[in-house]
């Protein structure tokens, strides 16, 4: 379920931030880690950005993609595990599922790789999987440390 909170920041114009649901793992580890929030950022004349946050692939992520039809989807794709659990954030398979579920217009930005000692997915491994699945570097961006991008107004 998507919960909408509107933020109007005068210096940024009219921005809507919508909080979305997610799960920080599944099974027993979810009882410890709990639910998480993602966020959708919308502003008139700008692309819609969905930051999934520390969630695995779940129906809440699918619902947010279907509801907001984002132009950019930011995934935490490091495949982190905790105490022998399954992933507590997206791994390669779940990232590929997200890419497939996203609108054709969307660019996927995969981050949170190699950033923590419990992340098992490297940038190179994800890059290879993305290429093998037939996606281009313009469809899925896996930024290096310190990289950034700017959102430009829609034409």
mmCIF file of C-alpha atoms in Angstrom:
data_model
loop_
_atom_site.group_PDB
_atom_site.id
_atom_site.type_symbol
_atom_site.label_atom_id
_atom_site.label_comp_id
_atom_site.label_asym_id
_atom_site.label_seq_id
_atom_site.Cartn_x
_atom_site.Cartn_y
_atom_site.Cartn_z
ATOM 1 C CA UNK A 1 0.000 0.000 0.000
ATOM 2 C CA UNK A 2 1.350 3.422 -0.948
ATOM 3 C CA UNK A 3 1.055 6.205 1.586
ATOM 4 C CA UNK A 4 1.274 9.704 0.149
ATOM 5 C CA UNK A 5 2.814 12.609 2.032
ATOM 6 C CA UNK A 6 3.081 15.937 0.246
ATOM 7 C CA UNK A 7 6.017 18.242 0.856
ATOM 8 C CA UNK A 8 5.947 21.756 -0.540
ATOM 9 C CA UNK A 9 9.411 23.267 -0.327
ATOM 10 C CA UNK A 10 9.377 26.846 -1.575
ATOM 11 C CA UNK A 11 12.985 26.781 -2.744
ATOM 12 C CA UNK A 12 12.388 23.525 -4.676
ATOM 13 C CA UNK A 13 8.931 24.169 -6.033
ATOM 14 C CA UNK A 14 6.098 21.715 -5.508
ATOM 15 C CA UNK A 15 7.534 18.301 -4.660
ATOM 16 C CA UNK A 16 5.448 15.272 -3.722
ATOM 17 C CA UNK A 17 7.134 12.523 -1.731
ATOM 18 C CA UNK A 18 5.206 9.250 -1.516
ATOM 19 C CA UNK A 19 6.287 6.632 0.987
ATOM 20 C CA UNK A 20 6.078 3.050 -0.259
ATOM 21 C CA UNK A 21 6.352 -0.280 1.502
ATOM 22 C CA UNK A 22 8.968 -2.995 1.347
ATOM 23 C CA UNK A 23 10.587 -5.827 3.272
ATOM 24 C CA UNK A 24 14.140 -5.934 4.651
ATOM 25 C CA UNK A 25 14.402 -9.688 4.062
ATOM 26 C CA UNK A 26 12.013 -12.590 4.390
ATOM 27 C CA UNK A 27 11.241 -15.344 6.875
ATOM 28 C CA UNK A 28 12.889 -15.211 10.316
ATOM 29 C CA UNK A 29 15.238 -12.348 9.441
ATOM 30 C CA UNK A 30 12.253 -10.168 8.506
ATOM 31 C CA UNK A 31 11.012 -10.534 12.091
ATOM 32 C CA UNK A 32 14.291 -8.950 13.220
ATOM 33 C CA UNK A 33 14.846 -6.445 10.393
ATOM 34 C CA UNK A 34 11.212 -5.456 9.826
ATOM 35 C CA UNK A 35 9.503 -3.498 7.112
ATOM 36 C CA UNK A 36 11.211 -0.645 5.305
ATOM 37 C CA UNK A 37 10.160 2.383 3.318
ATOM 38 C CA UNK A 38 10.910 3.413 -0.215
ATOM 39 C CA UNK A 39 10.137 6.827 -1.637
ATOM 40 C CA UNK A 40 8.759 8.213 -4.882
ATOM 41 C CA UNK A 41 9.736 11.780 -5.724
ATOM 42 C CA UNK A 42 7.553 13.769 -8.114
ATOM 43 C CA UNK A 43 7.694 17.387 -9.232
ATOM 44 C CA UNK A 44 5.878 19.084 -12.101
ATOM 45 C CA UNK A 45 7.980 18.967 -15.264
ATOM 46 C CA UNK A 46 10.567 16.554 -13.820
ATOM 47 C CA UNK A 47 11.052 12.797 -14.119
ATOM 48 C CA UNK A 48 9.499 10.590 -11.436
ATOM 49 C CA UNK A 49 12.092 8.839 -9.248
ATOM 50 C CA UNK A 50 11.371 5.706 -7.199
ATOM 51 C CA UNK A 51 14.009 4.928 -4.576
ATOM 52 C CA UNK A 52 13.186 1.393 -3.436
ATOM 53 C CA UNK A 53 15.496 1.532 -0.416
ATOM 54 C CA UNK A 54 16.578 -1.492 1.635
ATOM 55 C CA UNK A 55 13.897 -3.823 0.286
ATOM 56 C CA UNK A 56 13.945 -7.158 -1.413
ATOM 57 C CA UNK A 57 11.647 -7.739 -4.403
ATOM 58 C CA UNK A 58 8.068 -8.000 -3.095
ATOM 59 C CA UNK A 59 4.514 -7.153 -4.132
ATOM 60 C CA UNK A 60 4.834 -3.697 -2.535
ATOM 61 C CA UNK A 61 7.705 -2.869 -4.898
ATOM 62 C CA UNK A 62 5.675 -4.153 -7.856
ATOM 63 C CA UNK A 63 2.668 -2.063 -6.736
ATOM 64 C CA UNK A 64 4.781 1.087 -6.473
ATOM 65 C CA UNK A 65 6.184 0.546 -9.967
ATOM 66 C CA UNK A 66 2.696 -0.067 -11.359
ATOM 67 C CA UNK A 67 1.204 2.929 -9.535
ATOM 68 C CA UNK A 68 3.852 5.561 -10.233
ATOM 69 C CA UNK A 69 5.367 4.406 -13.559
ATOM 70 C CA UNK A 70 8.734 5.939 -12.628
ATOM 71 C CA UNK A 71 11.301 7.303 -15.051
ATOM 72 C CA UNK A 72 14.122 6.260 -12.696
ATOM 73 C CA UNK A 73 14.210 3.329 -10.282
ATOM 74 C CA UNK A 74 16.987 3.211 -7.685
ATOM 75 C CA UNK A 75 17.743 -0.246 -6.307
ATOM 76 C CA UNK A 76 19.957 -1.378 -3.439
ATOM 77 C CA UNK A 77 21.426 -4.381 -5.240
ATOM 78 C CA UNK A 78 24.293 -5.594 -3.060
ATOM 79 C CA UNK A 79 22.627 -8.879 -2.086
ATOM 80 C CA UNK A 80 23.463 -8.274 1.571
ATOM 81 C CA UNK A 81 22.720 -11.106 3.985
ATOM 82 C CA UNK A 82 22.688 -11.149 7.746
ATOM 83 C CA UNK A 83 23.448 -14.082 10.050
ATOM 84 C CA UNK A 84 22.998 -16.739 7.359
ATOM 85 C CA UNK A 85 19.718 -15.294 6.074
ATOM 86 C CA UNK A 86 18.640 -14.906 2.504
ATOM 87 C CA UNK A 87 19.089 -11.444 1.028
ATOM 88 C CA UNK A 88 17.983 -8.458 3.079
ATOM 89 C CA UNK A 89 18.303 -6.180 0.041
ATOM 90 C CA UNK A 90 18.038 -7.081 -3.635
ATOM 91 C CA UNK A 91 20.491 -9.523 -5.142
ATOM 92 C CA UNK A 92 21.200 -10.009 -8.854
ATOM 93 C CA UNK A 93 18.070 -12.086 -9.522
ATOM 94 C CA UNK A 94 15.782 -9.629 -7.748
ATOM 95 C CA UNK A 95 17.421 -6.676 -9.493
ATOM 96 C CA UNK A 96 16.793 -8.347 -12.867
ATOM 97 C CA UNK A 97 13.157 -8.921 -11.835
ATOM 98 C CA UNK A 98 12.876 -5.217 -10.992
ATOM 99 C CA UNK A 99 14.361 -4.210 -14.357
ATOM 100 C CA UNK A 100 11.851 -6.420 -16.160
ATOM 101 C CA UNK A 101 8.939 -5.028 -14.089
ATOM 102 C CA UNK A 102 9.889 -1.384 -14.598
ATOM 103 C CA UNK A 103 8.359 0.657 -17.407
ATOM 104 C CA UNK A 104 10.248 0.475 -20.707
ATOM 105 C CA UNK A 105 11.067 4.200 -20.338
ATOM 106 C CA UNK A 106 12.708 3.707 -16.924
ATOM 107 C CA UNK A 107 16.414 3.848 -16.221
ATOM 108 C CA UNK A 108 17.492 1.603 -13.346
ATOM 109 C CA UNK A 109 20.240 2.893 -11.059
ATOM 110 C CA UNK A 110 21.744 0.092 -8.985
ATOM 111 C CA UNK A 111 23.620 1.179 -5.884
ATOM 112 C CA UNK A 112 24.577 -0.182 -2.446
ATOM 113 C CA UNK A 113 27.080 -2.575 -4.030
ATOM 114 C CA UNK A 114 30.410 -3.368 -2.357
ATOM 115 C CA UNK A 115 29.482 -0.800 0.280
ATOM 116 C CA UNK A 116 29.096 -3.121 3.256
ATOM 117 C CA UNK A 117 31.017 -6.214 4.268
ATOM 118 C CA UNK A 118 27.861 -8.329 4.084
ATOM 119 C CA UNK A 119 27.120 -7.406 0.437
ATOM 120 C CA UNK A 120 27.836 -10.350 -1.844
ATOM 121 C CA UNK A 121 27.095 -8.719 -5.219
ATOM 122 C CA UNK A 122 29.889 -6.803 -6.935
ATOM 123 C CA UNK A 123 29.440 -4.150 -9.577
ATOM 124 C CA UNK A 124 31.180 -6.388 -12.084
ATOM 125 C CA UNK A 125 28.935 -9.402 -11.333
ATOM 126 C CA UNK A 126 25.800 -7.282 -11.680
ATOM 127 C CA UNK A 127 27.132 -5.670 -14.887
ATOM 128 C CA UNK A 128 27.733 -9.112 -16.418
ATOM 129 C CA UNK A 129 24.267 -10.357 -15.407
ATOM 130 C CA UNK A 130 22.630 -7.228 -16.831
ATOM 131 C CA UNK A 131 24.515 -7.608 -20.131
ATOM 132 C CA UNK A 132 23.716 -11.332 -20.315
ATOM 133 C CA UNK A 133 20.029 -10.492 -19.803
ATOM 134 C CA UNK A 134 20.248 -8.153 -22.804
ATOM 135 C CA UNK A 135 20.056 -4.772 -21.072
ATOM 136 C CA UNK A 136 22.255 -1.837 -22.062
ATOM 137 C CA UNK A 137 24.335 0.428 -19.836
ATOM 138 C CA UNK A 138 21.863 3.208 -20.599
ATOM 139 C CA UNK A 139 18.983 1.073 -19.273
ATOM 140 C CA UNK A 140 20.835 0.013 -16.117
ATOM 141 C CA UNK A 141 23.420 2.335 -14.623
ATOM 142 C CA UNK A 142 25.792 0.884 -12.040
ATOM 143 C CA UNK A 143 27.683 3.959 -10.824
ATOM 144 C CA UNK A 144 31.218 3.944 -9.504
ATOM 145 C CA UNK A 145 31.924 5.404 -6.068
ATOM 146 C CA UNK A 146 31.445 9.168 -6.084
ATOM 147 C CA UNK A 147 29.428 9.266 -9.314
ATOM 148 C CA UNK A 148 26.298 11.391 -9.487
ATOM 149 C CA UNK A 149 23.621 12.384 -11.976
ATOM 150 C CA UNK A 150 21.375 15.385 -12.367
ATOM 151 C CA UNK A 151 17.687 15.253 -13.154
ATOM 152 C CA UNK A 152 16.802 17.589 -15.940
ATOM 153 C CA UNK A 153 13.305 18.862 -16.663
ATOM 154 C CA UNK A 154 11.204 16.833 -19.055
ATOM 155 C CA UNK A 155 10.878 18.299 -22.516
#
